[in-house]
Coordinates of C-alpha atoms in Angstrom, one line a residue:
M1 CA 14.5 21.9 -11.7
T2 CA 14.7 21.1 -8.0
Y3 CA 13.5 17.8 -6.6
R4 CA 10.8 18.0 -3.9
A5 CA 10.4 15.1 -1.6
P6 CA 6.7 13.9 -1.8
I7 CA 6.2 13.7 1.9
D8 CA 2.5 14.7 1.9
D9 CA 1.8 11.8 -0.4
F10 CA 3.5 9.4 1.9
R11 CA 1.6 10.7 4.9
F12 CA -1.7 10.4 3.0
I13 CA -1.1 6.9 1.7
F14 CA 0.1 5.7 5.1
H15 CA -3.0 7.0 6.8
H16 CA -5.7 6.4 4.2
V17 CA -4.6 3.8 1.6
A18 CA -1.9 1.4 2.9
D19 CA -3.2 1.3 6.5
L20 CA 0.2 1.5 8.2
H21 CA -1.6 1.8 11.5
C22 CA -2.2 -1.9 11.4
A23 CA 1.5 -2.5 11.6
T24 CA 2.3 0.2 14.1
A25 CA -0.4 -1.0 16.4
T26 CA 1.7 -4.2 17.0
D27 CA 4.2 -4.5 19.8
R28 CA 7.0 -4.9 17.2
F29 CA 6.5 -1.5 15.8
A30 CA 4.8 0.3 18.7
D31 CA 7.6 2.9 18.8
A32 CA 6.9 4.0 15.2
T33 CA 4.3 6.6 16.3
P34 CA 2.9 9.1 13.7
D35 CA 5.2 11.8 15.2
V36 CA 8.3 9.6 14.8
I37 CA 7.4 8.6 11.2
D38 CA 6.6 12.2 10.3
A39 CA 10.0 13.3 11.7
I40 CA 11.8 10.6 9.8
L41 CA 10.1 11.5 6.5
T42 CA 10.8 15.2 7.0
E43 CA 14.5 14.7 7.7
A44 CA 14.9 12.2 4.9
G45 CA 13.2 14.6 2.6
K46 CA 15.7 17.4 3.5
L47 CA 18.6 15.0 2.9
C48 CA 17.3 14.1 -0.5
E49 CA 16.6 17.7 -1.5
D50 CA 19.7 19.3 -0.1
K51 CA 22.4 16.6 -0.4
L52 CA 21.4 14.1 -3.0
A53 CA 19.4 15.9 -5.7
P54 CA 22.2 18.3 -6.6
L55 CA 24.3 15.2 -7.6
Q56 CA 21.8 13.7 -10.0
R57 CA 23.3 15.5 -13.1
V58 CA 26.8 15.4 -11.7
G59 CA 26.8 11.6 -11.6
D60 CA 25.7 11.4 -15.2
Q61 CA 28.3 13.9 -16.5
H62 CA 31.2 12.6 -14.3
P63 CA 30.8 8.8 -14.2
A64 CA 32.6 6.5 -11.8
R65 CA 35.9 5.3 -13.3
L66 CA 38.6 2.6 -12.8
E67 CA 42.1 3.9 -12.3
N68 CA 45.0 1.5 -11.6
G69 CA 42.5 -1.1 -10.3
K70 CA 40.8 1.4 -8.0
V71 CA 37.3 2.7 -8.4
R72 CA 37.1 6.5 -8.3
T73 CA 33.6 7.8 -7.6
T74 CA 31.7 10.9 -8.9
P75 CA 32.7 14.2 -7.2
G76 CA 30.5 14.8 -4.3
F77 CA 29.3 11.2 -3.8
A78 CA 31.6 10.6 -0.9
E79 CA 30.3 13.5 1.0
A80 CA 26.7 12.7 0.3
Y81 CA 27.2 9.0 1.3
Q82 CA 28.8 10.2 4.5
A83 CA 25.6 12.2 5.2
I84 CA 23.5 9.1 4.5
A85 CA 25.6 7.0 6.8
E86 CA 25.8 9.5 9.6
G87 CA 22.1 10.1 9.5
G88 CA 21.5 6.4 10.0
W89 CA 19.6 6.1 6.7
V90 CA 21.3 2.9 5.6
S91 CA 19.8 0.9 8.5
I92 CA 16.5 2.5 9.5
G93 CA 14.8 -1.0 9.2
A94 CA 17.7 -3.0 10.7
S95 CA 17.5 -4.6 14.1
P96 CA 18.3 -2.4 17.1
D97 CA 20.4 -5.3 18.4
F98 CA 23.2 -4.1 16.1
G99 CA 22.4 -0.4 16.0
G100 CA 19.6 -0.2 13.5
M101 CA 16.4 1.9 14.1
G102 CA 14.0 -1.1 13.8
L103 CA 11.4 0.9 11.9
P104 CA 8.8 -0.6 9.6
M105 CA 9.7 -1.7 6.1
A106 CA 7.1 0.8 4.9
V107 CA 9.1 3.7 6.2
T108 CA 12.3 2.3 4.7
T109 CA 10.5 2.0 1.4
A110 CA 9.4 5.6 1.5
V111 CA 12.9 6.8 2.3
N112 CA 14.4 4.6 -0.4
E113 CA 11.9 6.0 -2.9
M114 CA 12.8 9.6 -2.1
M115 CA 16.5 8.9 -2.3
S116 CA 16.0 7.2 -5.7
G117 CA 14.1 10.2 -7.0
A118 CA 16.8 12.5 -5.8
C119 CA 19.8 10.5 -7.1
L120 CA 19.3 6.9 -8.2
S121 CA 23.0 6.2 -8.9
L122 CA 24.0 6.9 -5.3
Q123 CA 20.9 5.3 -3.7
L124 CA 21.8 1.9 -5.2
N125 CA 24.7 1.8 -2.7
P126 CA 22.7 1.8 0.6
L127 CA 20.0 -0.4 -1.0
M128 CA 22.6 -3.2 -1.6
T129 CA 23.9 -2.8 2.0
Q130 CA 20.3 -3.0 3.4
G131 CA 19.8 -6.3 1.6
Q132 CA 23.0 -7.7 3.0
I133 CA 22.1 -6.7 6.5
E134 CA 18.8 -8.5 6.1
A135 CA 20.5 -11.7 4.8
L136 CA 23.1 -11.7 7.6
E137 CA 20.5 -11.1 10.3
H138 CA 18.6 -14.2 9.2
H139 CA 21.3 -16.6 8.1
A140 CA 24.8 -15.7 9.4
S141 CA 26.5 -17.2 12.5
D142 CA 26.7 -15.1 15.6
A143 CA 30.4 -14.6 15.1
I144 CA 29.8 -13.2 11.6
K145 CA 27.0 -11.0 12.9
D146 CA 29.1 -9.6 15.6
I147 CA 31.9 -8.6 13.3
Y148 CA 30.0 -7.4 10.2
L149 CA 26.5 -6.1 11.2
P150 CA 27.6 -3.2 13.4
K151 CA 29.8 -1.9 10.6
L152 CA 27.2 -2.4 7.9
V153 CA 24.5 -0.8 10.0
T154 CA 26.5 2.4 10.5
G155 CA 27.4 2.5 6.9
E156 CA 31.1 2.4 7.7
W157 CA 31.2 -0.8 5.5
C158 CA 29.2 -1.3 2.3
G159 CA 27.6 -4.6 1.1
T160 CA 27.1 -6.0 -2.4
M161 CA 25.4 -9.0 -4.0
N162 CA 27.3 -11.3 -6.5
L163 CA 25.1 -13.6 -8.5
T164 CA 25.6 -13.1 -12.2
E165 CA 28.3 -14.6 -14.3
P166 CA 28.9 -14.3 -18.1
Q167 CA 27.2 -17.6 -18.7
A168 CA 24.8 -17.5 -15.8
G169 CA 22.3 -14.6 -15.7
S170 CA 18.7 -15.4 -14.8
D171 CA 19.8 -19.0 -14.9
V172 CA 21.8 -18.7 -11.6
G173 CA 22.2 -22.5 -11.4
A174 CA 24.6 -22.3 -14.3
L175 CA 27.3 -20.5 -12.3
S176 CA 30.9 -21.8 -12.3
T177 CA 32.4 -19.9 -9.3
K178 CA 34.0 -22.5 -7.0
A179 CA 34.4 -22.6 -3.2
V180 CA 37.0 -24.9 -1.6
P181 CA 37.3 -25.4 2.2
N182 CA 40.5 -24.0 3.7
G183 CA 40.4 -26.3 6.7
D184 CA 40.0 -23.4 9.2
G185 CA 36.3 -22.8 8.8
S186 CA 36.8 -20.4 5.8
Y187 CA 36.7 -21.1 2.1
A188 CA 38.7 -20.2 -1.0
I189 CA 36.5 -18.5 -3.6
T190 CA 37.5 -18.5 -7.2
G191 CA 35.6 -17.2 -10.2
Q192 CA 34.3 -14.1 -12.0
K193 CA 31.1 -12.1 -11.4
I194 CA 29.6 -9.4 -13.6
Y195 CA 27.1 -6.6 -13.2
I196 CA 28.0 -6.0 -9.6
S197 CA 26.4 -2.7 -8.5
W198 CA 28.8 -0.7 -6.4
G199 CA 31.3 -3.6 -6.4
D200 CA 33.8 -1.1 -5.0
N201 CA 34.1 2.6 -3.9
D202 CA 36.6 5.0 -2.5
F203 CA 34.7 6.2 0.5
S204 CA 33.8 3.2 2.7
A205 CA 36.4 1.5 5.0
N206 CA 35.5 -1.9 3.5
V207 CA 33.3 -3.6 0.9
C208 CA 31.7 -6.9 1.8
H209 CA 30.5 -9.2 -1.0
L210 CA 27.9 -11.9 -0.7
V211 CA 29.0 -14.4 -3.4
L212 CA 27.2 -17.4 -4.7
A213 CA 29.6 -20.3 -5.4
R214 CA 29.6 -24.1 -5.6
L215 CA 31.4 -26.4 -3.2
P216 CA 33.2 -29.5 -4.6
D217 CA 30.3 -31.8 -3.7
G218 CA 27.7 -29.3 -4.8
K219 CA 25.1 -30.7 -7.2
P220 CA 24.5 -29.1 -10.6
G221 CA 21.8 -26.4 -10.6
T222 CA 20.6 -24.1 -7.9
K223 CA 20.3 -26.9 -5.3
G224 CA 24.1 -27.2 -5.2
I225 CA 24.9 -23.5 -4.6
S226 CA 26.2 -22.0 -1.3
L227 CA 26.5 -18.4 -0.2
F228 CA 29.7 -16.8 1.1
L229 CA 30.7 -13.5 2.7
V230 CA 33.9 -12.3 1.1
P231 CA 35.3 -9.0 2.3
K232 CA 37.6 -6.7 0.3
L233 CA 39.7 -6.4 3.5
I234 CA 39.8 -9.3 5.9
P235 CA 38.9 -8.2 9.4
D236 CA 41.6 -8.7 12.0
A237 CA 41.1 -10.1 15.5
D238 CA 39.5 -6.8 16.6
G239 CA 37.1 -6.7 13.7
N240 CA 39.0 -3.9 11.9
P241 CA 39.9 -4.0 8.2
G242 CA 43.1 -5.9 7.8
V243 CA 45.0 -7.4 4.9
A244 CA 43.6 -7.2 1.4
N245 CA 41.7 -10.2 0.1
T246 CA 42.6 -11.8 -3.2
L247 CA 39.8 -10.2 -5.2
K248 CA 39.7 -7.2 -7.5
V249 CA 37.7 -5.1 -9.9
V250 CA 38.9 -5.9 -13.4
G251 CA 36.5 -3.6 -15.3
L252 CA 33.5 -1.3 -15.1
E253 CA 30.5 -1.8 -17.4
H254 CA 29.7 1.0 -19.9
K255 CA 26.0 1.4 -19.4
L256 CA 23.0 3.2 -20.9
G257 CA 22.4 5.1 -17.6
L258 CA 23.3 5.2 -13.9
H259 CA 26.7 6.4 -14.8
G260 CA 27.5 7.5 -11.3
S261 CA 27.1 3.9 -10.0
P262 CA 30.1 1.7 -10.7
T263 CA 28.9 -1.6 -12.1
C264 CA 31.9 -3.9 -11.7
V265 CA 33.4 -7.1 -13.1
M266 CA 34.7 -8.8 -10.0
Q267 CA 37.5 -11.4 -10.1
Y268 CA 38.0 -13.8 -7.1
E269 CA 41.3 -15.7 -7.0
G270 CA 41.1 -18.0 -4.0
A271 CA 39.6 -15.1 -2.0
Q272 CA 38.9 -16.0 1.6
G273 CA 35.2 -16.2 2.5
W274 CA 32.9 -17.5 5.1
L275 CA 29.7 -19.6 4.7
I276 CA 26.4 -17.9 5.2
G277 CA 23.6 -20.3 6.1
H278 CA 24.0 -24.0 5.3
E279 CA 26.0 -25.7 2.6
H280 CA 24.2 -26.1 -0.7
D281 CA 21.4 -23.8 0.6
G282 CA 22.7 -20.5 -0.7
M283 CA 19.7 -19.6 -2.7
A284 CA 17.5 -19.6 0.3
A285 CA 19.8 -17.1 2.0
M286 CA 20.2 -15.0 -1.1
F287 CA 16.5 -14.8 -1.6
T288 CA 16.1 -13.2 1.8
M289 CA 18.2 -10.4 0.4
M290 CA 16.6 -10.4 -3.1
N291 CA 13.0 -10.4 -2.0
N292 CA 13.3 -7.1 -0.1
A293 CA 15.6 -5.8 -2.8
R294 CA 12.8 -6.5 -5.3
L295 CA 10.5 -4.1 -3.4
G296 CA 13.4 -1.7 -3.2
V297 CA 14.0 -1.8 -6.9
G298 CA 10.2 -1.2 -7.5
S299 CA 10.6 1.9 -5.3
Q300 CA 13.5 3.0 -7.4
G301 CA 11.2 3.0 -10.5
I302 CA 8.6 5.0 -8.5
G303 CA 11.2 7.5 -7.3
V304 CA 12.3 8.1 -10.9
A305 CA 8.7 8.4 -12.0
E306 CA 8.2 11.1 -9.3
A307 CA 11.2 13.0 -10.3
A308 CA 10.4 12.8 -14.0
T309 CA 6.9 14.0 -13.3
Q310 CA 8.1 17.0 -11.4
H311 CA 10.5 17.8 -14.2
A312 CA 7.8 17.6 -16.8
L313 CA 5.3 19.6 -14.8
A314 CA 7.9 22.4 -14.3
Y315 CA 8.7 22.5 -18.0
A316 CA 5.0 22.3 -19.1
A317 CA 4.1 25.1 -16.7
D318 CA 6.6 27.4 -18.3
R319 CA 6.8 26.5 -22.0
K320 CA 4.5 28.3 -24.4
Q321 CA 3.6 26.9 -27.8
G322 CA 0.5 27.6 -29.9
R323 CA -2.9 28.9 -28.9
T324 CA -4.3 27.1 -25.9
P325 CA -8.0 26.3 -25.3
V326 CA -8.0 27.7 -21.7
G327 CA -8.6 31.4 -20.9
D328 CA -7.4 33.9 -23.5
G329 CA -5.5 31.2 -25.3
A330 CA -2.1 32.5 -24.2
G331 CA -1.4 29.7 -21.7
T332 CA 1.5 27.2 -21.6
I333 CA 1.6 23.8 -23.1
M334 CA 0.1 22.4 -19.9
D335 CA -3.2 23.7 -21.2
H336 CA -3.2 21.6 -24.4
A337 CA -5.4 18.6 -24.1
D338 CA -2.8 16.0 -25.0
V339 CA -0.1 17.4 -22.8
R340 CA -2.7 17.5 -19.9
R341 CA -3.4 13.8 -20.7
M342 CA 0.3 13.0 -20.4
L343 CA 0.8 14.9 -17.2
L344 CA -2.2 13.3 -15.5
T345 CA -1.1 9.9 -16.7
M346 CA 2.3 10.5 -15.0
K347 CA 0.7 11.6 -11.7
A348 CA -1.9 8.8 -11.7
E349 CA 0.5 6.0 -12.5
T350 CA 3.0 7.2 -9.9
F351 CA 0.3 7.3 -7.2
A352 CA -0.9 3.8 -8.1
A353 CA 2.6 2.3 -8.1
R354 CA 3.5 4.0 -4.9
S355 CA 0.4 2.7 -3.2
I356 CA 1.1 -0.8 -4.3
A357 CA 4.7 -0.7 -3.1
L358 CA 3.7 0.7 0.3
A359 CA 0.8 -1.8 0.7
C360 CA 3.4 -4.5 0.0
A361 CA 5.7 -3.1 2.6
V362 CA 2.9 -2.9 5.2
A363 CA 2.2 -6.6 4.5
I364 CA 5.8 -7.4 5.1
D365 CA 5.7 -5.5 8.4
L366 CA 2.6 -7.3 9.5
G367 CA 4.2 -10.6 8.7
T368 CA 7.3 -9.6 10.7
A369 CA 5.2 -8.4 13.6
T370 CA 2.6 -11.1 13.9
G371 CA 4.2 -14.1 12.1
E372 CA 0.7 -14.8 10.6
A373 CA 0.9 -16.9 7.4
E374 CA -1.8 -14.8 5.8
C375 CA 0.2 -11.6 6.1
K376 CA 3.3 -13.3 4.8
A377 CA 1.3 -14.7 1.9
R378 CA 0.0 -11.2 1.1
A379 CA 3.5 -9.8 1.1
A380 CA 4.7 -12.6 -1.2
L381 CA 1.8 -12.0 -3.6
L382 CA 2.4 -8.3 -3.8
T383 CA 6.2 -8.3 -4.1
P384 CA 6.5 -9.3 -7.8
I385 CA 3.7 -6.9 -8.6
A386 CA 5.4 -4.0 -6.7
K387 CA 8.7 -4.7 -8.4
A388 CA 7.4 -5.1 -12.0
F389 CA 4.7 -2.4 -11.9
G390 CA 6.9 0.0 -10.0
T391 CA 9.8 -0.3 -12.6
D392 CA 7.4 -0.4 -15.6
T393 CA 5.9 2.8 -14.3
G394 CA 9.2 4.4 -13.9
I395 CA 10.1 3.5 -17.5
K396 CA 6.7 4.6 -18.9
V397 CA 6.6 7.9 -16.9
A398 CA 10.1 8.8 -17.8
D399 CA 9.4 8.2 -21.4
I400 CA 6.3 10.3 -21.3
G401 CA 8.4 13.0 -19.6
V402 CA 10.7 13.1 -22.7
Q403 CA 7.6 13.5 -24.9
V404 CA 6.3 16.3 -22.8
H405 CA 9.5 18.2 -23.4
G406 CA 9.2 17.7 -27.2
G407 CA 12.4 18.2 -29.0
M408 CA 14.1 19.4 -25.9
G409 CA 13.4 16.0 -24.3
V410 CA 16.2 14.5 -26.4
I411 CA 18.6 17.3 -25.6
E412 CA 20.7 16.1 -22.7
E413 CA 21.1 19.5 -21.1
T414 CA 17.4 19.4 -20.0
G415 CA 17.9 16.3 -17.9
A416 CA 14.7 14.6 -19.1
A417 CA 16.5 11.9 -21.0
Q418 CA 18.6 10.9 -18.0
F419 CA 15.6 9.7 -16.1
S420 CA 14.7 7.4 -19.0
R421 CA 18.2 6.1 -19.3
D422 CA 18.7 5.6 -15.6
V423 CA 15.5 3.8 -14.9
R424 CA 15.6 1.4 -17.8
V425 CA 17.7 -1.3 -16.0
T426 CA 15.3 -1.5 -13.1
A427 CA 13.0 -3.8 -15.1
I428 CA 16.0 -6.1 -15.6
Y429 CA 18.0 -6.4 -12.4
E430 CA 16.9 -8.3 -9.3
G431 CA 14.9 -10.6 -11.6
T432 CA 13.6 -9.4 -14.9
N433 CA 9.9 -8.3 -14.9
G434 CA 9.1 -11.4 -17.0
I435 CA 10.5 -13.5 -14.2
Q436 CA 8.4 -11.5 -11.7
A437 CA 5.3 -12.3 -13.7
M438 CA 6.2 -16.0 -14.0
D439 CA 6.7 -16.0 -10.2
L440 CA 3.3 -14.5 -9.7
V441 CA 1.4 -17.0 -11.9
G442 CA 3.5 -19.9 -10.7
R443 CA 4.9 -20.0 -7.2
K444 CA 2.5 -17.4 -5.9
M445 CA -0.6 -19.2 -7.2
M446 CA 0.4 -22.6 -5.8
D447 CA -2.3 -22.0 -3.1
G448 CA -4.9 -22.3 -5.8
G449 CA -5.3 -18.5 -5.9
E450 CA -6.5 -18.2 -2.3
G451 CA -4.3 -15.2 -1.5
A452 CA -5.4 -13.5 -4.7
F453 CA -9.1 -14.2 -3.9
R454 CA -8.8 -12.7 -0.4
L455 CA -7.3 -9.5 -1.9
L456 CA -10.1 -9.3 -4.5
D457 CA -12.7 -9.8 -1.7
E458 CA -11.2 -6.8 0.1
I459 CA -11.3 -4.7 -3.1
E460 CA -14.9 -5.5 -3.8
A461 CA -16.0 -4.9 -0.2
H462 CA -14.4 -1.5 -0.3
A463 CA -16.0 -0.8 -3.7
E464 CA -19.4 -1.6 -2.1
T465 CA -18.6 0.8 0.7
A466 CA -17.8 3.6 -1.8
R467 CA -20.9 3.2 -3.9
S468 CA -22.9 5.7 -1.9
A469 CA -20.4 8.5 -2.3
L470 CA -18.7 7.6 -5.6
P471 CA -21.1 5.2 -7.4
A472 CA -19.7 5.4 -10.9
M473 CA -16.0 4.9 -9.9
A474 CA -16.9 2.2 -7.3
E475 CA -18.9 0.2 -9.9
K476 CA -16.0 0.3 -12.4
V477 CA -13.5 -0.9 -9.7
W478 CA -15.9 -3.7 -8.6
Q479 CA -16.4 -4.9 -12.2
A480 CA -12.7 -4.8 -12.9
S481 CA -12.1 -6.9 -9.8
E482 CA -14.7 -9.5 -10.9
S483 CA -12.9 -9.7 -14.3
L484 CA -9.6 -10.3 -12.6
R485 CA -11.2 -12.9 -10.3
E486 CA -12.4 -14.8 -13.4
A487 CA -8.8 -14.7 -14.8
V488 CA -7.4 -16.0 -11.6
E489 CA -9.9 -18.9 -11.8
W490 CA -8.8 -19.6 -15.3
L491 CA -5.2 -19.4 -14.4
V492 CA -5.2 -21.8 -11.5
A493 CA -7.1 -24.3 -13.7
Q494 CA -4.2 -24.5 -16.1
S495 CA -2.0 -27.5 -15.4
D496 CA 0.3 -26.5 -18.4
M497 CA 2.7 -24.0 -16.9
T498 CA 3.7 -22.8 -20.3
A499 CA 0.1 -21.6 -20.8
R500 CA 0.3 -19.7 -17.6
F501 CA 3.7 -18.2 -18.4
A502 CA 2.6 -17.1 -21.9
G503 CA 0.2 -14.7 -20.4
S504 CA 2.0 -13.9 -17.2
V505 CA 3.2 -10.4 -18.0
P506 CA -0.2 -9.1 -19.1
F507 CA -1.8 -10.8 -16.1
L508 CA 0.6 -9.0 -13.7
R509 CA -0.1 -5.7 -15.4
A510 CA -3.9 -6.3 -15.2
F511 CA -3.6 -7.2 -11.5
A512 CA -1.6 -3.9 -11.0
R513 CA -4.2 -2.0 -13.0
V514 CA -7.0 -3.2 -10.7
L515 CA -5.0 -2.6 -7.5
G516 CA -4.3 0.9 -8.8
G517 CA -8.0 1.5 -9.3
H518 CA -8.7 0.2 -5.8
Y519 CA -6.1 2.5 -4.2
H520 CA -7.2 5.5 -6.1
L521 CA -10.7 4.8 -5.0
K522 CA -9.6 4.6 -1.4
A523 CA -7.8 7.9 -1.8
A524 CA -10.9 9.6 -3.3
L525 CA -13.2 8.3 -0.7
A526 CA -10.9 9.4 2.1
E527 CA -10.5 12.9 0.6
G528 CA -14.0 13.6 -0.7
N529 CA -15.4 17.0 -1.6
E530 CA -14.2 16.9 -5.3
G531 CA -10.6 17.5 -4.2
P532 CA -7.5 16.8 -6.4
R533 CA -7.3 13.2 -5.3
V534 CA -10.9 12.6 -6.4
K535 CA -10.2 14.1 -9.7
L536 CA -7.0 12.1 -10.2
A537 CA -8.9 8.9 -9.2
R538 CA -11.6 9.7 -11.8
F539 CA -9.0 10.1 -14.5
Y540 CA -7.3 6.8 -13.6
I541 CA -10.5 4.8 -13.3
N542 CA -12.0 6.2 -16.4
R543 CA -9.0 6.2 -18.7
L544 CA -6.3 3.8 -17.4
L545 CA -8.3 1.1 -15.5
P546 CA -10.0 -0.1 -18.7
D547 CA -6.6 -1.4 -19.9
H548 CA -7.2 -4.4 -17.6
S549 CA -9.8 -5.9 -20.1
A550 CA -7.4 -6.1 -23.0
L551 CA -4.6 -7.3 -20.8
L552 CA -6.8 -10.2 -19.4
V553 CA -7.7 -11.3 -22.9
Q554 CA -3.9 -11.7 -23.5
A555 CA -3.4 -13.3 -20.2
M556 CA -5.9 -16.1 -21.0
A557 CA -4.8 -16.6 -24.6
G558 CA -2.7 -19.7 -23.9
A559 CA 0.6 -20.4 -25.6
D560 CA -0.3 -21.9 -28.9
D561 CA 0.1 -18.8 -31.0
L562 CA 3.5 -18.1 -29.4
Y563 CA 4.8 -21.4 -30.8
A564 CA 2.9 -21.7 -34.0
M565 CA 5.8 -20.1 -35.9
S566 CA 8.9 -22.2 -35.9
A567 CA 12.3 -20.8 -34.8
T568 CA 13.4 -20.9 -38.4
E569 CA 10.4 -19.0 -39.5
L570 CA 10.8 -16.5 -36.7
C571 CA 14.4 -15.7 -37.7
A572 CA 13.7 -15.5 -41.4

């Protein structure tokens, strides 16, 4: 099975669903003309199909390994990474001031998705560097920017993010890594970090770590944390990699999937680092990196969903089993009703998740270009939905893909199971999907739901527009939006945050369901003439959108039933 970059889908969504033209009409992104974007997508697609996709199975079968303290990467990864770096794909959204292309986040998101679908293990590397570039652009001193950004932008150096410790996972404030001033403007960093994606490699000239640590006068909790840039090799006076820093990889995690991506245990022993941002304000700087990374991780899930769908379609179009209800009854399993249901679900869910992610990216671009608070609020609202629904979709679609393959789905040689294993962690890293949901009903609803209501107003206005051409679908989307509006009203009326959190995951999923219906309806209205997108939209709206009703019942159930059983009873 050969991966095909879904370029036509990106073009369609940009033009008819996510409204990228609103961002490219601004001065900030005026150079991102349709011709430029089309050329970028086409070349990125070729890279993914020709260079990355052939390494998908190789990374699984020949994992990264640690030899004598050095990470040895999967055969072929070094050459493929070089192609990524030389093509400028690490930094298509980075500032031109340091050599980046300065293209919209929407384009970066599309390219990241394609790379994820082709070879997720390798794509994790440039995603981490992109986040570090973003953090340094916003928070680093000019001296740090001048040394590090040009190297990171070209891909000559790679970046990582170091948050987690054995005792401090989602509770970042529990970290124990220490930072002590050296007296020369630098700091000595001591501690251990775990789960560090691409903590080292054997193909870049340097690896630069963003590390959360606590200064001697740092308060307990997140408010006392600072952020430091700690390079593997300390740059000399000319900015070239110099002496080795006192840090090392002490182990690689043995994981369910993503075997080609080295997930490192990092040990810092008085390693020299430099402060990024202000003392005790490290979380603000780190969240600059994490917020865009959350969208990127959502796109990873969507990329795997696309690849798993293509894989399942190819198998179903070839596999014959039993008499089919189509034609002379000698068709493939694609003609069986339940297999057809699974394949349509895979396609419909992937389109919905992709549209949500790209709409989020366009909102980020509009916020960047205009500085308008409403655009930034829209981006903030959509980010946890894009991350959680994108990764949930990847997991669901990959799992359905295994089912489509039947018994062959659990045979590793078919490659179907790898998608399921690789994508599973995306619902966990960069903030678990439960944390995304809590963020949505908590921080993102501190405006009393105004941002959500504005989005629902747009959904209902579009449904009204669609009534003349697609009355049945338009009515169902409108009604679903009204149900969601009532849930938002209930939610913001709850002063007990535990009541909100208890239903946060189903609420987020219901919100995503309604957004998916909206974007499918937009696609159907734009295409018309009973084309494939109209038929796919009808499937989604008739069969998947109704999920929102049951999800909203759960969302508004409160927390009493969760705590009715004692911990002792629960464990009995």
